[in-house]
GROMACS .gro file of C-alpha atoms in nm:
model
  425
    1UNK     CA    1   0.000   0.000   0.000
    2UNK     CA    2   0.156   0.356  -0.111
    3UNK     CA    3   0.150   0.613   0.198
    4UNK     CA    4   0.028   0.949   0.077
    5UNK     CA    5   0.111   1.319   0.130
    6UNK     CA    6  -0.074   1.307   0.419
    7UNK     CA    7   0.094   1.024   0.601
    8UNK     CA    8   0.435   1.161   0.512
    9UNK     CA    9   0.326   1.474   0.697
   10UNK     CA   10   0.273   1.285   1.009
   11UNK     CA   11   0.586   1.057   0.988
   12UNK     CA   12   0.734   1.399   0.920
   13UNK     CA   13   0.568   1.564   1.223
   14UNK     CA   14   0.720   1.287   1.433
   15UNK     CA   15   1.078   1.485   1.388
   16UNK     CA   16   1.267   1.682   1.620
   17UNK     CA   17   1.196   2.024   1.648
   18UNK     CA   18   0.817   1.947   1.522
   19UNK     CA   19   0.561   2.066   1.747
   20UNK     CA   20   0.530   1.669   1.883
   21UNK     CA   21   0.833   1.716   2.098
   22UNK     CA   22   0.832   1.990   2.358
   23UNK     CA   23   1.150   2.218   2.364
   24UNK     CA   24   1.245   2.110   2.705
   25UNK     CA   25   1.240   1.751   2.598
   26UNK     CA   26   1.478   1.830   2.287
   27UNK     CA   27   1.688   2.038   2.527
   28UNK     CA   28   1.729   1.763   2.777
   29UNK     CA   29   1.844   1.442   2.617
   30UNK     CA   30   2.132   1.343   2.644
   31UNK     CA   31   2.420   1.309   2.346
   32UNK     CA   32   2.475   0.985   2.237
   33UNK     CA   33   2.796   0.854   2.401
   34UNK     CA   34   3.128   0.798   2.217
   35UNK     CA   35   3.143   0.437   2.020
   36UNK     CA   36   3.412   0.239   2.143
   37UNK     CA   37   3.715   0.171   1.960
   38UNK     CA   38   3.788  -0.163   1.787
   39UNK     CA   39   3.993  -0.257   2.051
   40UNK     CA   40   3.759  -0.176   2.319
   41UNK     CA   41   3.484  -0.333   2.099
   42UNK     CA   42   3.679  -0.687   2.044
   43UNK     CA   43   3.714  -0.665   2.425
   44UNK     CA   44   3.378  -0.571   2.539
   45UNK     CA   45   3.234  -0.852   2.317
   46UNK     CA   46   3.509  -1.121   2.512
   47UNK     CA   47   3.337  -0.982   2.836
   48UNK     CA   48   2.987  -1.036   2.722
   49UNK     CA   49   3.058  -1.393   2.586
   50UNK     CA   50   3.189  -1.478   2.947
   51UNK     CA   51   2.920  -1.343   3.136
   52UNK     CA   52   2.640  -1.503   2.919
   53UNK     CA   53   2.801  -1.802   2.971
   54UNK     CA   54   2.683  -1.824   3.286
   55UNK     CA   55   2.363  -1.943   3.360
   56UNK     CA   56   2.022  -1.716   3.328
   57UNK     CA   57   2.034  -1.641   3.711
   58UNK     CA   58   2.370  -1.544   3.691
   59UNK     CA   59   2.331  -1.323   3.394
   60UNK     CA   60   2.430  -0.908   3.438
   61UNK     CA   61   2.142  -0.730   3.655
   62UNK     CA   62   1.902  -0.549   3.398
   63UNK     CA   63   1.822  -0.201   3.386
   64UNK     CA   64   1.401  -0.184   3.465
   65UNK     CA   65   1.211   0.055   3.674
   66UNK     CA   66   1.082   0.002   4.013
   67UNK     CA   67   0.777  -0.187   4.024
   68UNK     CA   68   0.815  -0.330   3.695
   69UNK     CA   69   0.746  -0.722   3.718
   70UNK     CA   70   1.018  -0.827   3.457
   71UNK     CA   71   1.084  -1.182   3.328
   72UNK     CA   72   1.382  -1.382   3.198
   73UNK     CA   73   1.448  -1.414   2.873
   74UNK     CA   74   1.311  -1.817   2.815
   75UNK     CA   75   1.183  -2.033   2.528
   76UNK     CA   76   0.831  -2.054   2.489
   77UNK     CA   77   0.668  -2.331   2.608
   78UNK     CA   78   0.586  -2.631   2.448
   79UNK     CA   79   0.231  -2.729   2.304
   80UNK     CA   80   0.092  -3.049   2.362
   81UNK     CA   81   0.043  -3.301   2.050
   82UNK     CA   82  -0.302  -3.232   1.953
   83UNK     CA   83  -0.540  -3.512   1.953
   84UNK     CA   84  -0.661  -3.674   1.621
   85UNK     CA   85  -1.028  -3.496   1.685
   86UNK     CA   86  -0.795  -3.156   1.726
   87UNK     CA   87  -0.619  -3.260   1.448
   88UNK     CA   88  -0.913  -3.246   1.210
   89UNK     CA   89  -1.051  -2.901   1.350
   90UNK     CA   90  -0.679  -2.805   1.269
   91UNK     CA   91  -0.736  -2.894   0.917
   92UNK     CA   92  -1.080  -2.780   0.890
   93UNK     CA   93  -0.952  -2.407   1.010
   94UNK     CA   94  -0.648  -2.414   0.769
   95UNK     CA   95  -0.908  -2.443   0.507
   96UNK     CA   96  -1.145  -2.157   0.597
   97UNK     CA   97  -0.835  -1.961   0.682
   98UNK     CA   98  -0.766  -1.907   0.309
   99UNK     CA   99  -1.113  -1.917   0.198
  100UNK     CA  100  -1.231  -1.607   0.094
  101UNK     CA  101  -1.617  -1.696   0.064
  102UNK     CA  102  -1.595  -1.618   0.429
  103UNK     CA  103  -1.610  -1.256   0.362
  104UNK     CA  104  -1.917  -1.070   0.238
  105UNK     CA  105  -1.784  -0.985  -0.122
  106UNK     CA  106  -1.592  -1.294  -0.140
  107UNK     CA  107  -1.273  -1.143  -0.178
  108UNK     CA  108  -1.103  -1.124   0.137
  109UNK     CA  109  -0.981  -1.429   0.318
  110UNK     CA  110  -0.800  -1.457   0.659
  111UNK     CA  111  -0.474  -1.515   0.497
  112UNK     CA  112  -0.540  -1.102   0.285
  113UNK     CA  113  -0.424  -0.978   0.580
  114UNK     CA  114  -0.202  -1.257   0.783
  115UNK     CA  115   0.011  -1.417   0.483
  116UNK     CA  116   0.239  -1.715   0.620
  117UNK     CA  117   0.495  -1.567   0.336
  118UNK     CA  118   0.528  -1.199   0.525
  119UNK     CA  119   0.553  -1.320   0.889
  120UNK     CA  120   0.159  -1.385   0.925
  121UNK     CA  121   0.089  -0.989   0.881
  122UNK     CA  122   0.030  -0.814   0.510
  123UNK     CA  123   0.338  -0.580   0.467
  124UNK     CA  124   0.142  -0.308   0.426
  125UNK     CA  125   0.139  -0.008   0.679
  126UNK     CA  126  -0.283  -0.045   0.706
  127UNK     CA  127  -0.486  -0.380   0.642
  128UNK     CA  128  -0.720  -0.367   0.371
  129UNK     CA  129  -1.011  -0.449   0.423
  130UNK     CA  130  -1.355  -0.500   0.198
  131UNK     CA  131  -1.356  -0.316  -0.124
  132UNK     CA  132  -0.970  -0.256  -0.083
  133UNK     CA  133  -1.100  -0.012   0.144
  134UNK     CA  134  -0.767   0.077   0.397
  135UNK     CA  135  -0.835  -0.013   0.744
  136UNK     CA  136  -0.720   0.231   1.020
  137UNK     CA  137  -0.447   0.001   1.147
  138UNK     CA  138  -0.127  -0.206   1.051
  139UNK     CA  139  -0.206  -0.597   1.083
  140UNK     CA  140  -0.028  -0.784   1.367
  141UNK     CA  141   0.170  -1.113   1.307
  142UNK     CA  142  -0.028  -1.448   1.405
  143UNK     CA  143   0.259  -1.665   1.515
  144UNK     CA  144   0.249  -1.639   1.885
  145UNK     CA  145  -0.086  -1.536   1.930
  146UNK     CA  146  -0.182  -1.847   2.095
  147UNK     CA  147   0.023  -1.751   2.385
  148UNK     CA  148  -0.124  -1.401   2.431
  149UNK     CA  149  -0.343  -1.283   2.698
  150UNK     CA  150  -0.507  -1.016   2.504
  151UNK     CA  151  -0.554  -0.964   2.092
  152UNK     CA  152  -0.566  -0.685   1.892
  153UNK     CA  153  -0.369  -0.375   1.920
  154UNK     CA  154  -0.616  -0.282   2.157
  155UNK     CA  155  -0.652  -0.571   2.361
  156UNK     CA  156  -1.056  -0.605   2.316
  157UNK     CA  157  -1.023  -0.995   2.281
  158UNK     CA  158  -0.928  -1.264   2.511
  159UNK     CA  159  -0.925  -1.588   2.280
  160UNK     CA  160  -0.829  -1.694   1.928
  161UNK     CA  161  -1.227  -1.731   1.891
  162UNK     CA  162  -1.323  -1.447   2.003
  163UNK     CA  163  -1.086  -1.280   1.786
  164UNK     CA  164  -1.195  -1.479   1.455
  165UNK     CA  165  -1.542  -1.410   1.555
  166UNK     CA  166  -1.531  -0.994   1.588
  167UNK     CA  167  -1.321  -0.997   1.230
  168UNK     CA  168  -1.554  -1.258   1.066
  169UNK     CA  169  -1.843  -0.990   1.167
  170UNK     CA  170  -1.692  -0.644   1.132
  171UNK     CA  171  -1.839  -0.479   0.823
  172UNK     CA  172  -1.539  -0.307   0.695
  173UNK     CA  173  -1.307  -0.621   0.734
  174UNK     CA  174  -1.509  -0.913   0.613
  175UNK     CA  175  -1.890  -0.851   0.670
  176UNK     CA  176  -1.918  -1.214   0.756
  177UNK     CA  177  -2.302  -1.360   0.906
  178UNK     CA  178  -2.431  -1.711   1.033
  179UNK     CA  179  -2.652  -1.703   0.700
  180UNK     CA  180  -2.257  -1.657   0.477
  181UNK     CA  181  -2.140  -1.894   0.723
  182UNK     CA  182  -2.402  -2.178   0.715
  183UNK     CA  183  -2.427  -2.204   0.348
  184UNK     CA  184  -2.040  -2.246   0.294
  185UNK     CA  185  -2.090  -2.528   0.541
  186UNK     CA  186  -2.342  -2.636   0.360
  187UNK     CA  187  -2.122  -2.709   0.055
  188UNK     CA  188  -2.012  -3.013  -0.048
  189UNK     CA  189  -1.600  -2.958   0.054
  190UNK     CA  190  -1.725  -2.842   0.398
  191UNK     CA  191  -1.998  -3.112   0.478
  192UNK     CA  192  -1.724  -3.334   0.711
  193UNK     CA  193  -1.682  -3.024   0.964
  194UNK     CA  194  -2.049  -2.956   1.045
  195UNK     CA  195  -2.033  -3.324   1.159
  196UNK     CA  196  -1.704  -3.269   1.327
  197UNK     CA  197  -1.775  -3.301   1.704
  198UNK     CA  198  -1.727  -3.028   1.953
  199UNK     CA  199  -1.404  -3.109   2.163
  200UNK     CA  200  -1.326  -2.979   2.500
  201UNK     CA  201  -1.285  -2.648   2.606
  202UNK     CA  202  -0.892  -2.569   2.598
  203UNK     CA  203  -0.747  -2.314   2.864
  204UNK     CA  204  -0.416  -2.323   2.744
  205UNK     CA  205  -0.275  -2.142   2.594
  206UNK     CA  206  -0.601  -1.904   2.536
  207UNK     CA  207  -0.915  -1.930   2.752
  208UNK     CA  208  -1.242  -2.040   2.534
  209UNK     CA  209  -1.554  -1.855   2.570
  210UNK     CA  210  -1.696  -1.880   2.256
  211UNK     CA  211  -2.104  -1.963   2.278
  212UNK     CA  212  -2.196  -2.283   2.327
  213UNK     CA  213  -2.300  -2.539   2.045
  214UNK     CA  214  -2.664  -2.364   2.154
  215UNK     CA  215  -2.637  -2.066   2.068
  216UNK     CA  216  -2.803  -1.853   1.790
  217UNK     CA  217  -2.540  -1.883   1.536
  218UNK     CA  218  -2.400  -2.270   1.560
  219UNK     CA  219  -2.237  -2.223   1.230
  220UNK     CA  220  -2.046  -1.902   1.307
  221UNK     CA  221  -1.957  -2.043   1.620
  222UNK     CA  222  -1.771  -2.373   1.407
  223UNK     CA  223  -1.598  -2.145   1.198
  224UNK     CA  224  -1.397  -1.925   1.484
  225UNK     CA  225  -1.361  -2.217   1.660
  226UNK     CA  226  -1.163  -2.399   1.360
  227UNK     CA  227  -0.961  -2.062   1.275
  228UNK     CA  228  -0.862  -2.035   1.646
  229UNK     CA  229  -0.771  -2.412   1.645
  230UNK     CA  230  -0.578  -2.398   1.329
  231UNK     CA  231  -0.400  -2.050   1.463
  232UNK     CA  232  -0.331  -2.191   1.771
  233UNK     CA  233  -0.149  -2.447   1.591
  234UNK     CA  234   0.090  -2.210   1.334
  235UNK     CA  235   0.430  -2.370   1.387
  236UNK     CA  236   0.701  -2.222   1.615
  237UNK     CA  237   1.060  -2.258   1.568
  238UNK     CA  238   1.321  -2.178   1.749
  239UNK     CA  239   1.524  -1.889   1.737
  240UNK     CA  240   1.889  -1.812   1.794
  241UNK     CA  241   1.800  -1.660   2.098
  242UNK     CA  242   1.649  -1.988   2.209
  243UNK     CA  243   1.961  -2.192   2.134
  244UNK     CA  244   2.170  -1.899   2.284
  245UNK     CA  245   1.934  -1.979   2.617
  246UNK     CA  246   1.972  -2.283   2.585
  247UNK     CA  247   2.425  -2.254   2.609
  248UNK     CA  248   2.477  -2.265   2.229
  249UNK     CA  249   2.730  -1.963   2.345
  250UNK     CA  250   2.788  -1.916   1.898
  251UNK     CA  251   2.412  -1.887   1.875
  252UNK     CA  252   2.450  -1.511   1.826
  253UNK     CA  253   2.689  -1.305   1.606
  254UNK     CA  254   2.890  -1.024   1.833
  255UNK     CA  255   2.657  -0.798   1.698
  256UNK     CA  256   2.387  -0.946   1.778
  257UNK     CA  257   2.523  -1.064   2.142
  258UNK     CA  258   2.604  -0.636   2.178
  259UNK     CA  259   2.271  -0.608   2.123
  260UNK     CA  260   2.138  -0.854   2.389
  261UNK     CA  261   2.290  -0.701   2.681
  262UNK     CA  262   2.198  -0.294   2.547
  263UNK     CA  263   1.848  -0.458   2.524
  264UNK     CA  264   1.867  -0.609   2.869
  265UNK     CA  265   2.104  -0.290   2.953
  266UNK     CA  266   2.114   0.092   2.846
  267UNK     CA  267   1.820   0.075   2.630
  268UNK     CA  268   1.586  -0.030   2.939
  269UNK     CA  269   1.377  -0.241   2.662
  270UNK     CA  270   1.299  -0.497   2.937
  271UNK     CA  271   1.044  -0.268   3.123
  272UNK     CA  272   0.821  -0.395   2.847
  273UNK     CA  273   0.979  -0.681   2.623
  274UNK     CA  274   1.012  -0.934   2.846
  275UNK     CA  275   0.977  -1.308   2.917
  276UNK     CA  276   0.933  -1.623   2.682
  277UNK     CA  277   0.713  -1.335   2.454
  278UNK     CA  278   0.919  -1.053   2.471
  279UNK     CA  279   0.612  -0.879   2.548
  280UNK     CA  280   0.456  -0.786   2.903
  281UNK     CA  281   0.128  -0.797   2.774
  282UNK     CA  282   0.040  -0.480   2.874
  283UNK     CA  283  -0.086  -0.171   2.689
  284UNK     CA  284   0.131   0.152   2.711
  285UNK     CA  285   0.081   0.512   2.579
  286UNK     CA  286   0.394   0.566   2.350
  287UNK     CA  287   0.309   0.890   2.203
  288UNK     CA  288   0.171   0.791   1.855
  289UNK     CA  289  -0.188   0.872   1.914
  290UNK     CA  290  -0.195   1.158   1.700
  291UNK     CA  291  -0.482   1.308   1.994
  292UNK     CA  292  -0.679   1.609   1.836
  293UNK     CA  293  -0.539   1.537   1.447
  294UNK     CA  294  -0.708   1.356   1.183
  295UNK     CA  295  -0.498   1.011   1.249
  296UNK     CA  296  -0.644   1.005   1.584
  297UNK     CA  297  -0.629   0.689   1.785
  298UNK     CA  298  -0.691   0.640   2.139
  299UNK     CA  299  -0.659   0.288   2.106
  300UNK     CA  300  -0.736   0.087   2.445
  301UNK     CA  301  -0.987   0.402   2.560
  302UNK     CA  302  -1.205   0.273   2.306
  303UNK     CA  303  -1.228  -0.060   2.465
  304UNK     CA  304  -1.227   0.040   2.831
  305UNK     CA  305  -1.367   0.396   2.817
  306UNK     CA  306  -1.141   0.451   3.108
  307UNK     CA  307  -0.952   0.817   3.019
  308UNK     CA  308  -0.634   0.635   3.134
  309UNK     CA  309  -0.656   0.383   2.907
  310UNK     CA  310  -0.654   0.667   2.643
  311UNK     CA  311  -0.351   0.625   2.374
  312UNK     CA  312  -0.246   0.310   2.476
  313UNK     CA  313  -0.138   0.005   2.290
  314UNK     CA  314  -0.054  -0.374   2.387
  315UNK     CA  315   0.272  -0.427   2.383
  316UNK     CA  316   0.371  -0.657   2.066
  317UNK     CA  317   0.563  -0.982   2.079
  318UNK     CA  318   0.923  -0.901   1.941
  319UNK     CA  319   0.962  -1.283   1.835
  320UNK     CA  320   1.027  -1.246   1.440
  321UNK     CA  321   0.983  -0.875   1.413
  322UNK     CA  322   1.194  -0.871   1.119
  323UNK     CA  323   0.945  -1.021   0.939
  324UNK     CA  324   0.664  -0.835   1.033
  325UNK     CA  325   0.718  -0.471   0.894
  326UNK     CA  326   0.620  -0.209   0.898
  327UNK     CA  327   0.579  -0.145   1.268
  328UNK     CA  328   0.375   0.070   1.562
  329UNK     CA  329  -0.028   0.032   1.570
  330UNK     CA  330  -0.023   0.269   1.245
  331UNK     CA  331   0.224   0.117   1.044
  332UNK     CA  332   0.387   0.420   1.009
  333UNK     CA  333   0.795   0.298   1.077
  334UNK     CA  334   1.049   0.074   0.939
  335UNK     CA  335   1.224  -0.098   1.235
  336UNK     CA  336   1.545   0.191   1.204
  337UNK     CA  337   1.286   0.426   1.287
  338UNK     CA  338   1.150   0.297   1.562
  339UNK     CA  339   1.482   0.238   1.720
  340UNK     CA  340   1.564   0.650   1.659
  341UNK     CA  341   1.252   0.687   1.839
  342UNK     CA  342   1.268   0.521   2.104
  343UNK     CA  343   1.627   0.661   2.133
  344UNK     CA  344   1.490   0.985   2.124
  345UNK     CA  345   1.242   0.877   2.418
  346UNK     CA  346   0.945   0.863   2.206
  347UNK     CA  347   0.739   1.211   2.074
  348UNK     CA  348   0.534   1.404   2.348
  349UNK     CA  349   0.249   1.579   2.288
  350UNK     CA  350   0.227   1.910   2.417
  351UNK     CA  351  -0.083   2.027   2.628
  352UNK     CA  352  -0.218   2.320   2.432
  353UNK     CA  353  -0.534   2.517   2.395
  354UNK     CA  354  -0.850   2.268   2.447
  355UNK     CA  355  -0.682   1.920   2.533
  356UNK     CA  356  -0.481   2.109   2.808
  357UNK     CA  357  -0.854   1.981   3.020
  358UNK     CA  358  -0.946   1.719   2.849
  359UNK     CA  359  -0.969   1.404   2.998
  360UNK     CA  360  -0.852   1.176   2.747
  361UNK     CA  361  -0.530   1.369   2.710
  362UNK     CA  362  -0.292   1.112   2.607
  363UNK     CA  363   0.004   1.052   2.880
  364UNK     CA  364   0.330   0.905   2.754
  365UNK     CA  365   0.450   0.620   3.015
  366UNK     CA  366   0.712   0.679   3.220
  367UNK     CA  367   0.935   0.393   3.100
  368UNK     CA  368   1.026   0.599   2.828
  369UNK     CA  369   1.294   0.791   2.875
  370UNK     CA  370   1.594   0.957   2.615
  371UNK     CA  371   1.880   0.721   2.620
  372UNK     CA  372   2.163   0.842   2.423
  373UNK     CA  373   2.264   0.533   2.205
  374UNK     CA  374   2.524   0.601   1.951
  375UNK     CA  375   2.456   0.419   1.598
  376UNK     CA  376   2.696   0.147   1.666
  377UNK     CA  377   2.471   0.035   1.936
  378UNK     CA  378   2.123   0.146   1.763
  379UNK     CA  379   2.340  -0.092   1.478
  380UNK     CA  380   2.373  -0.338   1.751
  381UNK     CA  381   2.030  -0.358   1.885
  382UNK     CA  382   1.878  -0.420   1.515
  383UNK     CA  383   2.135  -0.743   1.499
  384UNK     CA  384   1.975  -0.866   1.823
  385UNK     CA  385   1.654  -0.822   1.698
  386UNK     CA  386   1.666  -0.933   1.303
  387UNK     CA  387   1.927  -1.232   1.375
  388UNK     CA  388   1.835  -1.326   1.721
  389UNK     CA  389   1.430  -1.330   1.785
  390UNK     CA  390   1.426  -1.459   1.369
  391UNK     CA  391   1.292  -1.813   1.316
  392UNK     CA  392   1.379  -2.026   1.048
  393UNK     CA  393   1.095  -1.992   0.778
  394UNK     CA  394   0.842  -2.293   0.764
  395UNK     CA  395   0.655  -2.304   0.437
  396UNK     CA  396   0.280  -2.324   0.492
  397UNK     CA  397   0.131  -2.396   0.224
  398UNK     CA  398  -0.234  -2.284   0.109
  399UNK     CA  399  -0.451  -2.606   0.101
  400UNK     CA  400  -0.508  -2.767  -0.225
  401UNK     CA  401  -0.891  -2.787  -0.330
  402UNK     CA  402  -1.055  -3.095  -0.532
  403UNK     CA  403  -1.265  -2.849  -0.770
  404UNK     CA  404  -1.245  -2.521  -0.860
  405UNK     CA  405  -1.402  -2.331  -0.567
  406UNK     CA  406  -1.799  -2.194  -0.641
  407UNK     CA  407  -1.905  -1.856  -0.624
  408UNK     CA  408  -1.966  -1.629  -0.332
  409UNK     CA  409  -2.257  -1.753  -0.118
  410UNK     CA  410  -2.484  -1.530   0.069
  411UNK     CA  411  -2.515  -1.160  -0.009
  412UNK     CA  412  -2.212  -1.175  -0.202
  413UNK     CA  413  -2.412  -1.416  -0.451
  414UNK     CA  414  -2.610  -1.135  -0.552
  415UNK     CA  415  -2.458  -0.843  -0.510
  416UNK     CA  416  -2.254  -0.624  -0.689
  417UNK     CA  417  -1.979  -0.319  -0.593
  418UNK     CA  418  -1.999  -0.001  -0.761
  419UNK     CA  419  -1.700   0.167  -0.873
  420UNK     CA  420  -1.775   0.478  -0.581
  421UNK     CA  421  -1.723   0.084  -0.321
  422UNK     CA  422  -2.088   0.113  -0.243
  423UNK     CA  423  -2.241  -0.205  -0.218
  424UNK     CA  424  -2.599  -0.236  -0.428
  425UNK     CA  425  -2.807  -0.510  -0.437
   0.00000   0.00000   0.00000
């Protein structure tokens, strides 16, 4: 997707100087220290190998604020062989998951915006959604979603089926219903999961609280929970990081091992990337909710309607980030940018005019603070992050159909977009 005038204006108003970052903040950060000499450099990296040779316990004391409940880094855990019954919803989701009769218009399948080839996200800095209509933000990777607490940028679901349920139904993203749903059942190549029986509910790694096999819309209900059993299955494979854990000392380049301990260290990225996730799980104001401008997002307010929820965003795994681009809730930054900003100590807004008393004023959180990197260790930190937390790439393949597949069912059958995206019947 091609960003416009307009977004280039707000990457631009990100700068420093712009009227996102107070005077006093440009004033007071500090000047990025000297870089060490190649001496000093071949030296420091001896240290570092030595002292992450030691076990986790052992390792150099991180740098996290008080009151921040940090975590180890440690490799995720392991998923239990699914049963053969878990094995066919499996199968039965990996089909709908690429099926784009799912969607109203019968153009937009689960796999538009989470592609297995692009990290399980789209590339693009918005989704599209029906209609190539652009969504409002970027789409987040699906690999370790199964071990998240909360989905969505915003946190407003608490299971892989509750999360394929609210996309299935949203009108701008596929404008799914029971009726769409129930007649691609219906259809022959579908026939063998509407006699699938229900298993179990599953609490790990996501809590299920999808409706009952009662409920008013049975076939809805089989759908999300097929696409949450198939997502819940997307393969995981180790990372250097995990081998590096796990006393493969060579795991990790000396760049990337530099980068480690500035992540653990001076760049204080541990008050919110931590654990088997890299993620706290949390949701944190980072001062990209563009509050009072035509971008605006206040992101978890809009699922809590708490005011100091307002601006905030849930923290993002950091496991195969490389992948994943472009980054931040809007889709805005490629990863060097986001490592200058967070150098920088992330963009405040200024309290000016009317927001100066309003109660969703966005607040930046305290854990982010100026830090003074030079570009040897900004170069640093992006090894850690591209060659350590990057899997090896496991081809999933889109599943192969007997027949050609039929038309559209439902509205879609009938109806017809206009050139102006209006849908007429």
């Amino acid at each position: 997707m091609r960003i416009g005038w307009g977004w280039l204006w707000v990457g631009l108003g990100l700068g420093i100087g712009s009227s996102w970052v107070t005077a006093q903040e440009t004033l007071g950060r500090p000047q990025p220290r000297p870089e060490r000499t190649a001496e000093e450099r071949a030296a420091w990296v001896a240290e570092l190998r030595r002292l992450y040779a030691r076990p986790r316990e052992e390792w150099p004391a991180p740098m996290v604020d008080e009151g921040v409940a940090w975590k180890e880094f440690a490799a995720l855990p392991s998923r239990p062989k699914p049963t053969p019954l878990e094995e066919e919803w499996i199968e039965w989701g990996k089909r709908l998951f690429f099926d784009p009769r799912l969607s109203r218009t019968g153009e937009m399948a689960c796999a538009s915006c989470h592609d297995p080839d692009l990290g399980w996200a789209d590339g693009r800095t918005v989704s599209f959604g029906l209609g190539r209509r652009p969504l409002k933000r970027n789409a987040p990777g699906l690999v370790f979603a199964a071990h998240a607490s909360a989905l969505f940028w915003d946190g407003r679901a608490d299971s892989l089926e509750t999360q394929a349920r609210m996309v299935l139904l949203n009108e701008e993203e596929m404008g799914c219903s029971e009726t769409i749903a129930r007649e691609l059942l219906e259809r022959p190549e579908y026939r063998g999961l509407n006699e699938l029986p229900i298993p179990k509910p599953n609490a790990e790694p996501t809590k299920d609280r999808v409706a009952s096999p009662a409920c008013d819309t049975p076939a809805l209900d089989r759908v999300s929970r097929a696409l949450a059993a198939f997502e819940r299955a997307i393969p995981v494979i180790r990372a250097p990081l995990d081998r590096f854990i796990e006393g493969e000392v060579q795991a990790l380049s000396d760049e990337a091992l530099i980068g480690l301990d500035l992540f653990r260290r001076e760049g204080r990225c541990l008050n919110c990337h931590y654990g088997p996730l890299l993620s706290d799980g949390q949701f944190h104001e980072v001062g990209l909710s563009y509050f009072g401008r035509e971008l605006e997002d206040l992101g978890r307010f809009h699922v809590t309607g708490d005011p100091a929820d307002s601006g905030k965003f849930r923290t993002p795994s950091l496991r195969n980030v490389a992948l994943t681009a472009p980054y931040m809730h809007n889709g805005l930054f490629q990863l060097d940018g986001v490592l200058k900003m967070y150098n920088a100590g992330m963009p405040t807004i200024p309290r000016r005019g009317d927001a100066a008393e309003d109660p969703r004023f966005p607040v930046k959180s305290p854990l982010l603070k100026p830090l003074g990197l030079n570009r040897r260790d900004l170069a640093d930190l992006k090894a850690f992050l591209v060659e350590g937390l990057t899997s090896p790439p496991r081809r999933v393949r889109p599943p192969r159909w007997d027949r050609p597949l039929d038309p559209p069912v439902g509205p879609a059958a009938t109806s017809k977009e206009s050139e102006s995206g209006e849908v007429k019947e």
